[in-house]
Amino acid sequence: MKNQPESVTVIGAGVAGLATAALLAREGKRVTVVDKLTELGGRAGSLSVDGFRWDTGPSWYLMPEAFDHFFELCGTTTAAELNLVDLAPAYRVFDDRGRTTDVHTGVEEAARLFESIEPGAGARLRNYLAQATDVYNVALRRFLYTTFSTARELLTPDVRAQLKTLTRLLSRSLESHVNASFTDHRLRQILSYPAVFLSSEPAAAPALYSLMSHTDLVEGVRYPLGGFAAVVDAIARQARAAGVEFILGTQVTGIETAGGRATGVRVVDANGPRTIAADTVVSSADLHHTETTLLPPELRSYPEPYFADRNPGLGTVLVLLGVKGELPELAHHNLLFSQDWDPDFRAVYHGPEPERELGASRSIYVSKTSATDPDVAPADHENLFVLIPVPADTAVGHGDAYREGASARVEAIADAAVAQIGSWAKIPDFAQRVVVRRTLGPADFAERYHAWRGGAIGPAHTLSQSAFFRGKNVSAKVAGLYYAGATTVPGVGVPMCLISAENVVKRLRGDRSAQPLPATSRP
């Protein structure tokens, strides 16, 4: 067991920062969390306007094991902290030909759907999901709860037993893997769109990420009442119960070092600049910001040239709508897919794309949280969260959720999305029924969350940016400086952020294993 610090400062009060603080405080550390915003949650934010409340970040509750394990480490349970609702259908898919497809959880339910669309596809889906489940379980045991400190953990018997499969899945794209088994574009899209959850695209994400279909089609899709704001509150409760101190509305301007070791952070608030001393610093801020803004050049493990050929993932324009009257045409989760979505991905990742003049995808996501949660909209109104993928580029502009007025391009993208929803979902008066509208763009993500290039989720999960290729969660040049969150290992998404927090604990303990910590574990 390594000698451990007594005091820790965590930069950032998003999911990863809150979870890291909670776990380290339970290790007996004095933990202080500092965030520039005045509210908790970071990218998992919340906005309320005129009786409507929207989550402004994550909206899919997947990988329940990660939540369960985190709460167990905190001495509680998911059931005690969150009220989860199973969604049926799990989601609804619309295409540009006016067809809708409801996708339900369960191997047999999904197999029947696939068979009804493409004869023979049901049996092929059962095989596909069986492999996805096997790979998911190997990943959970070996590739997520690890700091990749030793190769020995990658050569265990269960990994060797799957080595041929893993090698094949790493050597081809998710797109080619799916297309080899299914012909109908709707089925291909259902199985390959999860690449977007990984801030990537089907043609660039390794087929290993077919494991994502285990999370929605096998495990199922749930919704926490209160949205992800309730998830943030639940994680924050664990931190507060463990004695974590929060300093909000305070900008971290630098990481203090002495003799090559982190000694605290420099901050500025309404009273001016000051220093917060600490034995250890954990930055859950964007890695690019941490390295290139908070550290001097000679102490950067990941200097600016490192990011030059990295893929920042996708940007988004978010459109938050309050709509008068009910919208039975929409389910809780809705995916609107262009039948030919190649121009959509080219616009986002390889633009400019002539077929997408606004530089935005027409394959978009719509969440009607009011379908499940009665507290997010006034009576006889609906609450919609609309996500339009765009390039990770601050030049796309900003919205009006946190500013006076939105950029012209963000407004145009929002207008197009509203028109698309009305047309594809066959709601002819949809635009006229919108009573509240707020928007966010990549510039908001850069300004509020220091997101590199205004990316919405984090660096794309391509082969060269996955697992140990994604970097380390510890500085190579500053002792006592660690990283957590979506921009480091294991990756993007709320479950990965929870796991990244646990991996910081393991790094501090000197634990080189690849398994989750036992719930009763203490240093």
Coordinates of C-alpha atoms in Angstrom, one line a residue:
M1 CA 0.0 0.0 0.0
K2 CA 1.4 3.4 -1.0
N3 CA 1.7 6.3 1.3
Q4 CA -1.4 8.3 0.7
P5 CA -2.1 12.1 0.8
E6 CA -4.0 13.7 3.6
S7 CA -5.6 16.5 1.6
V8 CA -6.9 16.5 -2.0
T9 CA -8.2 19.2 -4.2
V10 CA -10.5 18.2 -7.0
I11 CA -10.9 20.5 -10.0
G12 CA -14.4 20.3 -11.4
A13 CA -17.8 19.5 -9.8
G14 CA -19.1 17.4 -12.7
V15 CA -20.0 13.7 -12.3
A16 CA -16.3 12.6 -12.3
G17 CA -15.3 15.3 -9.8
L18 CA -18.1 14.6 -7.5
A19 CA -17.6 10.8 -7.6
T20 CA -13.9 11.1 -7.1
A21 CA -14.4 13.4 -4.1
A22 CA -16.9 11.1 -2.5
L23 CA -14.7 8.0 -2.9
L24 CA -11.5 9.8 -1.7
A25 CA -13.3 11.3 1.3
R26 CA -14.4 7.8 2.3
E27 CA -10.7 6.9 2.1
G28 CA -10.2 9.4 5.0
K29 CA -8.9 12.3 2.9
R30 CA -9.8 15.9 3.4
V31 CA -11.3 16.7 0.0
T32 CA -12.1 20.1 -1.4
V33 CA -13.9 20.5 -4.8
V34 CA -13.5 23.7 -6.7
D35 CA -15.7 24.7 -9.7
K36 CA -16.1 27.9 -11.7
L37 CA -19.8 27.4 -12.0
T38 CA -22.1 28.1 -9.1
E39 CA -24.0 24.8 -9.4
L40 CA -22.9 21.2 -9.4
G41 CA -23.0 18.8 -12.3
G42 CA -20.7 20.3 -15.0
R43 CA -21.8 19.0 -18.4
A44 CA -24.6 17.1 -16.6
G45 CA -26.3 20.4 -16.0
S46 CA -29.9 21.5 -15.5
L47 CA -31.9 24.5 -16.8
S48 CA -35.3 25.7 -15.6
V49 CA -37.4 28.2 -17.5
D50 CA -41.1 29.1 -17.0
G51 CA -42.1 25.8 -15.4
F52 CA -40.0 23.6 -17.7
R53 CA -36.8 21.8 -16.5
W54 CA -34.3 20.2 -18.9
D55 CA -31.2 18.2 -18.4
T56 CA -28.5 19.9 -20.5
G57 CA -26.2 16.9 -20.8
P58 CA -26.6 13.1 -20.5
S59 CA -30.0 11.6 -21.0
W60 CA -29.5 7.8 -21.4
Y61 CA -29.2 5.7 -18.3
L62 CA -27.2 2.7 -19.4
M63 CA -24.6 0.4 -17.8
P64 CA -26.5 0.1 -14.5
E65 CA -23.6 -2.0 -13.0
A66 CA -21.4 1.1 -12.9
F67 CA -24.0 3.0 -10.9
D68 CA -24.7 0.1 -8.6
H69 CA -21.1 -0.4 -7.8
F70 CA -20.4 3.2 -7.2
F71 CA -23.2 3.5 -4.7
E72 CA -22.1 0.2 -3.0
L73 CA -18.7 1.7 -2.5
C74 CA -20.4 4.7 -0.8
G75 CA -22.3 2.4 1.5
T76 CA -25.7 2.7 -0.1
T77 CA -27.6 1.3 -3.1
T78 CA -29.0 2.6 -6.4
A79 CA -32.5 1.8 -5.2
A80 CA -32.1 3.9 -2.1
E81 CA -30.7 6.9 -4.1
L82 CA -32.6 6.9 -7.4
N83 CA -36.1 6.1 -8.6
L84 CA -35.6 4.2 -11.9
V85 CA -38.3 3.7 -14.5
D86 CA -38.0 1.0 -17.2
L87 CA -38.8 2.5 -20.6
A88 CA -41.1 0.7 -23.1
P89 CA -40.3 1.2 -25.9
A90 CA -36.7 1.7 -25.1
Y91 CA -36.7 4.1 -28.0
R92 CA -38.5 5.0 -31.2
V93 CA -36.7 5.3 -34.6
F94 CA -38.0 7.6 -37.4
D95 CA -36.7 7.7 -40.9
D96 CA -37.0 10.2 -43.7
R97 CA -39.6 8.0 -45.5
G98 CA -42.1 8.5 -42.7
R99 CA -41.6 5.1 -41.1
T100 CA -41.4 4.5 -37.3
T101 CA -39.9 1.6 -35.5
D102 CA -40.3 0.9 -31.8
V103 CA -37.4 -0.9 -30.2
H104 CA -38.1 -2.9 -27.1
T105 CA -35.6 -4.3 -24.6
G106 CA -34.9 -8.0 -24.5
V107 CA -33.1 -10.4 -26.9
E108 CA -36.3 -12.1 -28.0
E109 CA -38.2 -8.8 -28.4
A110 CA -35.4 -7.4 -30.5
A111 CA -35.1 -10.6 -32.5
R112 CA -38.8 -10.6 -33.4
L113 CA -38.5 -7.0 -34.5
F114 CA -35.4 -7.7 -36.7
E115 CA -37.1 -10.8 -38.2
S116 CA -40.2 -8.8 -39.1
I117 CA -38.1 -6.4 -41.1
E118 CA -35.5 -8.7 -42.6
P119 CA -36.1 -12.5 -42.8
G120 CA -33.3 -14.4 -41.1
A121 CA -32.2 -11.3 -39.2
G122 CA -33.7 -12.5 -35.9
A123 CA -31.3 -15.5 -35.6
R124 CA -28.4 -13.4 -36.7
L125 CA -29.3 -10.8 -34.0
R126 CA -29.3 -13.5 -31.3
N127 CA -25.8 -14.5 -32.3
Y128 CA -24.7 -10.8 -32.5
L129 CA -26.0 -10.0 -29.1
A130 CA -24.6 -13.2 -27.5
Q131 CA -21.1 -12.1 -28.7
A132 CA -21.8 -8.5 -27.6
T133 CA -22.7 -9.7 -24.1
D134 CA -19.5 -11.9 -23.9
V135 CA -17.3 -9.0 -25.0
Y136 CA -19.1 -6.6 -22.6
N137 CA -18.5 -8.9 -19.7
V138 CA -14.8 -9.2 -20.6
A139 CA -14.5 -5.4 -20.9
L140 CA -16.2 -4.9 -17.6
R141 CA -13.8 -7.4 -15.9
R142 CA -10.6 -6.3 -17.6
F143 CA -10.6 -3.1 -19.6
L144 CA -12.6 -0.5 -17.6
Y145 CA -11.7 -0.7 -13.9
T146 CA -8.0 -0.5 -14.6
T147 CA -5.2 2.1 -14.8
F148 CA -3.4 -0.1 -17.4
S149 CA -0.4 -0.2 -15.1
T150 CA 0.6 -3.7 -16.0
A151 CA 0.2 -5.9 -19.1
R152 CA -0.4 -8.9 -17.0
E153 CA -4.0 -7.9 -16.4
L154 CA -4.6 -8.0 -20.2
L155 CA -3.4 -11.6 -20.6
T156 CA -5.6 -13.4 -18.1
P157 CA -7.3 -16.6 -19.1
D158 CA -10.7 -15.0 -19.8
V159 CA -9.0 -12.5 -22.1
R160 CA -7.0 -15.2 -23.8
A161 CA -10.1 -17.3 -24.3
Q162 CA -11.7 -14.3 -26.2
L163 CA -8.4 -13.2 -27.9
K164 CA -9.4 -14.3 -31.4
T165 CA -12.8 -12.6 -31.2
L166 CA -11.3 -9.5 -29.6
T167 CA -8.6 -9.3 -32.3
R168 CA -11.2 -9.6 -35.1
L169 CA -13.4 -6.9 -33.5
L170 CA -10.4 -4.5 -33.1
S171 CA -9.4 -4.9 -36.7
R172 CA -12.6 -3.8 -38.3
S173 CA -15.1 -0.9 -37.9
L174 CA -18.4 -1.2 -36.2
E175 CA -20.0 -0.3 -39.5
S176 CA -18.4 -3.1 -41.4
H177 CA -19.1 -5.5 -38.5
V178 CA -22.8 -4.7 -38.5
N179 CA -23.2 -4.5 -42.3
A180 CA -21.7 -8.0 -42.7
S181 CA -24.7 -9.5 -40.9
F182 CA -27.6 -7.2 -41.7
T183 CA -28.9 -5.6 -44.9
D184 CA -31.9 -3.3 -44.0
H185 CA -30.7 0.2 -43.2
R186 CA -33.0 0.4 -40.2
L187 CA -31.4 -2.6 -38.5
R188 CA -27.9 -1.4 -39.4
Q189 CA -28.6 1.9 -37.9
I190 CA -30.0 0.5 -34.6
L191 CA -26.8 -1.5 -34.1
S192 CA -24.3 1.1 -35.3
Y193 CA -25.7 4.3 -33.9
P194 CA -24.3 3.6 -30.4
A195 CA -20.9 4.8 -31.8
V196 CA -22.3 8.3 -31.4
F197 CA -22.7 7.6 -27.6
L198 CA -18.9 7.2 -27.8
S199 CA -18.4 10.5 -29.5
S200 CA -17.5 8.6 -32.6
E201 CA -19.0 7.4 -35.9
P202 CA -19.7 3.8 -37.1
A203 CA -17.0 3.9 -39.7
A204 CA -14.3 4.9 -37.1
A205 CA -15.4 3.1 -34.0
P206 CA -13.8 -0.3 -33.6
A207 CA -16.3 -3.2 -33.8
L208 CA -15.4 -4.0 -30.2
Y209 CA -17.9 -1.4 -29.4
S210 CA -20.7 -3.7 -30.6
L211 CA -20.8 -4.4 -26.9
M212 CA -22.9 -1.2 -26.6
S213 CA -25.8 -3.2 -28.0
H214 CA -25.8 -5.3 -24.9
T215 CA -26.5 -2.2 -22.8
D216 CA -29.7 -1.1 -24.7
L217 CA -31.1 -4.3 -26.2
V218 CA -30.2 -6.8 -23.4
E219 CA -29.9 -4.8 -20.2
G220 CA -32.5 -2.2 -21.1
V221 CA -33.0 1.5 -21.0
R222 CA -34.1 3.2 -17.8
Y223 CA -34.9 6.8 -16.7
P224 CA -34.1 8.2 -13.3
L225 CA -37.1 10.3 -12.2
G226 CA -35.7 13.8 -11.8
G227 CA -33.4 13.2 -14.8
F228 CA -29.7 13.2 -14.6
A229 CA -30.1 16.2 -12.2
A230 CA -31.3 13.6 -9.7
V231 CA -28.2 11.4 -10.5
V232 CA -25.9 14.4 -9.8
D233 CA -27.8 15.1 -6.6
A234 CA -27.4 11.5 -5.5
I235 CA -23.6 11.5 -6.2
A236 CA -23.2 14.9 -4.4
R237 CA -25.1 13.5 -1.4
Q238 CA -22.4 10.8 -1.0
A239 CA -19.7 13.5 -1.2
R240 CA -21.3 15.7 1.4
A241 CA -22.0 12.8 3.7
A242 CA -18.3 12.0 3.6
G243 CA -17.4 15.5 4.5
V244 CA -16.3 17.0 1.2
E245 CA -16.0 20.8 1.1
F246 CA -17.3 22.6 -2.0
I247 CA -16.0 25.9 -3.3
L248 CA -18.2 27.0 -6.2
G249 CA -18.2 30.1 -8.4
T250 CA -14.4 30.0 -8.2
Q251 CA -12.1 29.6 -11.2
V252 CA -9.0 27.5 -11.0
T253 CA -6.3 29.4 -12.9
G254 CA -3.3 27.1 -12.3
I255 CA -1.9 24.1 -10.6
E256 CA 0.8 24.9 -8.0
T257 CA 3.9 22.8 -7.9
A258 CA 7.1 22.6 -5.9
G259 CA 10.0 20.3 -6.6
G260 CA 8.1 18.5 -9.3
R261 CA 5.1 17.8 -7.1
A262 CA 1.6 19.2 -7.0
T263 CA 1.0 21.4 -3.9
G264 CA -2.4 22.9 -4.6
V265 CA -4.2 25.2 -7.0
R266 CA -4.4 28.9 -7.7
V267 CA -7.9 30.2 -7.9
V268 CA -9.8 33.5 -8.4
D269 CA -13.2 34.4 -7.1
A270 CA -15.2 37.6 -6.4
N271 CA -12.6 38.4 -3.7
G272 CA -9.6 38.1 -5.9
P273 CA -6.8 35.5 -6.4
R274 CA -5.6 33.0 -3.7
T275 CA -4.1 29.6 -3.3
I276 CA -5.6 26.4 -2.0
A277 CA -2.9 24.1 -0.7
A278 CA -3.2 20.3 -1.1
D279 CA -1.1 17.2 -1.0
T280 CA -2.7 15.9 -4.2
V281 CA -4.6 17.5 -7.1
V282 CA -7.2 15.6 -9.2
S283 CA -8.3 17.4 -12.3
S284 CA -11.7 16.3 -13.6
A285 CA -11.6 19.2 -16.0
D286 CA -11.1 18.7 -19.7
L287 CA -7.6 17.2 -20.2
H288 CA -6.6 19.7 -22.9
H289 CA -7.5 22.6 -20.5
T290 CA -5.7 21.0 -17.6
E291 CA -2.5 20.4 -19.5
T292 CA -2.3 23.5 -21.7
T293 CA -3.8 26.1 -19.5
L294 CA -3.3 25.1 -15.8
L295 CA 0.3 23.8 -16.2
P296 CA 3.4 25.6 -17.6
P297 CA 4.9 24.1 -20.8
E298 CA 7.7 22.2 -19.0
L299 CA 5.3 20.3 -16.8
R300 CA 2.8 19.2 -19.5
S301 CA 2.5 15.4 -20.0
Y302 CA 0.2 16.2 -23.0
P303 CA 1.4 19.4 -24.7
E304 CA -0.4 21.1 -27.5
P305 CA 1.2 18.9 -30.3
Y306 CA -0.2 15.8 -28.6
F307 CA -3.7 17.1 -29.5
A308 CA -2.9 18.1 -33.0
D309 CA -3.9 14.7 -34.5
R310 CA -6.4 13.7 -31.9
N311 CA -10.1 13.4 -32.7
P312 CA -12.1 15.7 -30.4
G313 CA -15.4 13.8 -31.0
L314 CA -18.6 15.5 -31.8
G315 CA -20.0 18.9 -31.0
T316 CA -23.7 19.5 -30.5
V317 CA -26.3 22.1 -30.8
L318 CA -28.8 21.5 -28.0
V319 CA -32.4 22.7 -28.4
L320 CA -34.5 22.8 -25.3
L321 CA -38.2 23.1 -26.1
G322 CA -41.4 23.6 -24.1
V323 CA -44.4 22.6 -26.3
K324 CA -48.1 23.2 -25.7
G325 CA -50.3 20.1 -25.7
E326 CA -49.4 16.4 -25.8
L327 CA -47.1 14.8 -28.4
P328 CA -48.2 11.1 -28.5
E329 CA -46.2 10.8 -31.8
L330 CA -43.0 10.8 -29.7
A331 CA -41.7 8.3 -27.2
H332 CA -39.4 9.1 -24.3
H333 CA -36.3 8.5 -26.5
N334 CA -36.5 9.2 -30.2
L335 CA -33.9 8.8 -33.0
L336 CA -34.5 10.5 -36.3
F337 CA -32.2 8.9 -38.9
S338 CA -31.6 9.8 -42.5
Q339 CA -31.8 6.7 -44.6
D340 CA -28.5 7.7 -46.1
W341 CA -26.7 9.1 -43.1
D342 CA -23.2 9.2 -44.6
P343 CA -23.6 12.9 -45.4
D344 CA -24.5 13.4 -41.7
F345 CA -21.3 11.9 -40.5
R346 CA -19.2 13.6 -43.1
A347 CA -20.7 17.0 -42.0
V348 CA -19.8 16.3 -38.4
Y349 CA -16.4 14.7 -38.7
H350 CA -15.1 15.5 -42.2
G351 CA -16.8 18.6 -43.4
P352 CA -17.6 20.8 -45.1
E353 CA -20.3 18.6 -46.7
P354 CA -22.2 20.0 -49.7
E355 CA -25.3 18.0 -48.8
R356 CA -25.5 19.6 -45.4
E357 CA -25.4 23.4 -45.9
L358 CA -25.7 24.2 -42.2
G359 CA -22.8 21.8 -41.4
A360 CA -25.1 19.8 -39.1
S361 CA -26.4 16.2 -39.0
R362 CA -29.9 15.5 -40.0
S363 CA -29.7 12.3 -37.9
I364 CA -30.8 13.7 -34.6
Y365 CA -31.9 12.7 -31.1
V366 CA -35.1 13.9 -29.3
S367 CA -35.9 13.1 -25.7
K368 CA -39.5 13.7 -24.5
T369 CA -38.8 13.5 -20.8
S370 CA -42.3 14.5 -20.0
A371 CA -43.4 11.1 -21.2
T372 CA -42.1 9.7 -18.0
D373 CA -41.4 12.5 -15.6
P374 CA -44.4 14.7 -14.6
D375 CA -42.3 17.3 -13.0
V376 CA -40.4 18.6 -16.0
A377 CA -43.2 20.5 -17.7
P378 CA -46.4 22.4 -16.7
A379 CA -49.7 20.5 -17.1
D380 CA -50.8 20.0 -20.7
H381 CA -47.3 20.7 -22.0
E382 CA -44.3 18.6 -23.1
N383 CA -40.6 18.9 -22.5
L384 CA -38.2 18.1 -25.4
F385 CA -34.5 17.9 -25.4
V386 CA -33.1 17.9 -29.0
L387 CA -29.5 17.0 -29.8
I388 CA -28.1 17.8 -33.2
P389 CA -24.6 16.6 -33.9
V390 CA -22.3 19.3 -35.4
P391 CA -18.5 19.6 -35.7
A392 CA -16.5 20.2 -32.5
D393 CA -15.8 23.7 -33.5
T394 CA -16.5 26.8 -31.5
A395 CA -17.1 28.7 -34.8
V396 CA -20.5 27.0 -34.9
G397 CA -21.4 29.5 -32.2
H398 CA -23.3 29.7 -29.0
G399 CA -26.9 29.5 -27.9
D400 CA -29.2 31.7 -25.8
A401 CA -29.5 29.4 -22.7
Y402 CA -26.8 31.3 -20.9
R403 CA -26.4 34.4 -23.1
E404 CA -28.5 37.1 -24.6
G405 CA -29.3 35.9 -28.0
A406 CA -27.8 32.9 -30.0
S407 CA -25.4 32.9 -32.9
A408 CA -27.1 33.0 -36.3
R409 CA -25.8 29.5 -37.3
V410 CA -27.1 27.9 -34.0
E411 CA -30.5 29.6 -34.6
A412 CA -30.6 28.2 -38.1
I413 CA -29.7 24.7 -37.0
A414 CA -32.4 24.9 -34.3
D415 CA -35.0 26.1 -36.8
A416 CA -34.2 23.2 -39.1
A417 CA -34.5 20.7 -36.3
V418 CA -37.9 22.0 -35.2
A419 CA -39.1 21.8 -38.8
Q420 CA -37.6 18.3 -39.2
I421 CA -39.4 17.0 -36.0
G422 CA -42.7 18.4 -37.2
S423 CA -42.3 16.8 -40.6
W424 CA -40.9 13.4 -39.7
A425 CA -43.1 12.8 -36.7
K426 CA -46.1 14.1 -38.6
I427 CA -47.0 17.0 -36.3
P428 CA -47.9 19.7 -38.8
D429 CA -48.4 22.5 -36.2
F430 CA -45.3 21.5 -34.1
A431 CA -43.4 24.8 -34.6
Q432 CA -46.4 26.9 -33.7
R433 CA -46.9 25.0 -30.4
V434 CA -43.4 25.7 -29.1
V435 CA -43.8 28.2 -26.2
V436 CA -40.3 28.1 -24.8
R437 CA -37.0 27.6 -26.7
R438 CA -33.4 27.7 -25.5
T439 CA -30.2 26.7 -27.2
L440 CA -26.6 25.8 -26.6
G441 CA -23.8 25.5 -29.1
P442 CA -20.1 24.4 -29.1
A443 CA -19.0 27.8 -28.0
D444 CA -21.1 27.4 -24.8
F445 CA -19.3 24.0 -24.1
A446 CA -16.0 25.7 -24.5
E447 CA -16.9 28.7 -22.3
R448 CA -18.7 26.9 -19.5
Y449 CA -16.8 23.6 -19.3
H450 CA -13.4 24.4 -21.0
A451 CA -14.3 21.7 -23.5
W452 CA -11.5 21.2 -26.1
R453 CA -12.7 22.7 -29.4
G454 CA -16.2 22.9 -27.9
G455 CA -16.7 19.2 -28.0
A456 CA -19.9 18.0 -26.2
I457 CA -18.9 14.5 -24.9
G458 CA -15.2 14.0 -25.1
P459 CA -12.6 12.7 -27.5
A460 CA -13.9 10.1 -29.9
H461 CA -13.5 6.4 -29.1
T462 CA -11.5 5.4 -32.2
L463 CA -9.0 2.6 -32.0
S464 CA -6.1 5.0 -31.3
Q465 CA -8.1 6.7 -28.6
S466 CA -9.4 3.7 -26.7
A467 CA -8.2 1.8 -23.6
F468 CA -4.4 2.3 -22.9
F469 CA -4.2 4.4 -26.1
R470 CA -6.4 7.0 -24.5
G471 CA -3.7 8.1 -22.1
K472 CA -3.0 7.7 -18.4
N473 CA -4.9 9.1 -15.4
V474 CA -1.7 10.3 -13.8
S475 CA 0.7 13.0 -14.8
A476 CA 4.1 11.9 -16.1
K477 CA 5.7 15.1 -15.0
V478 CA 4.0 16.2 -11.9
A479 CA 3.9 13.9 -8.9
G480 CA 0.5 14.0 -7.1
L481 CA -1.5 15.1 -10.2
Y482 CA -4.2 12.8 -11.4
Y483 CA -7.0 13.0 -14.0
A484 CA -10.6 11.9 -14.0
G485 CA -13.5 12.3 -16.3
A486 CA -14.6 11.8 -19.9
T487 CA -11.3 13.1 -21.4
T488 CA -9.2 10.4 -19.8
V489 CA -9.5 6.6 -19.3
P490 CA -11.8 4.7 -19.6
G491 CA -13.8 7.2 -21.7
V492 CA -17.0 9.2 -22.2
G493 CA -20.4 8.9 -20.6
V494 CA -21.6 9.0 -17.0
P495 CA -20.8 5.3 -16.2
M496 CA -17.2 5.8 -17.5
C497 CA -16.9 9.0 -15.3
L498 CA -17.9 7.0 -12.3
I499 CA -15.3 4.3 -13.1
S500 CA -12.7 7.0 -13.7
A501 CA -13.2 8.2 -10.2
E502 CA -12.6 4.7 -8.8
N503 CA -9.5 4.4 -11.0
V504 CA -8.0 7.4 -9.3
V505 CA -8.5 5.7 -5.9
K506 CA -6.8 2.6 -7.3
R507 CA -3.9 4.7 -8.6
L508 CA -3.4 6.3 -5.2
R509 CA -3.5 3.0 -3.5
G510 CA -1.1 1.5 -5.9
D511 CA -3.7 -1.1 -6.9
R512 CA -2.7 -2.4 -10.4
S513 CA -5.6 -4.8 -10.7
A514 CA -8.3 -4.6 -13.4
Q515 CA -11.2 -5.5 -11.2
P516 CA -13.6 -3.2 -9.4
L517 CA -12.8 -2.5 -5.7
P518 CA -14.7 -4.6 -3.2
A519 CA -17.5 -2.7 -1.7
T520 CA -16.1 -3.3 1.8
S521 CA -12.6 -2.3 0.7
R522 CA -10.6 0.2 2.8
P523 CA -7.0 1.4 2.4

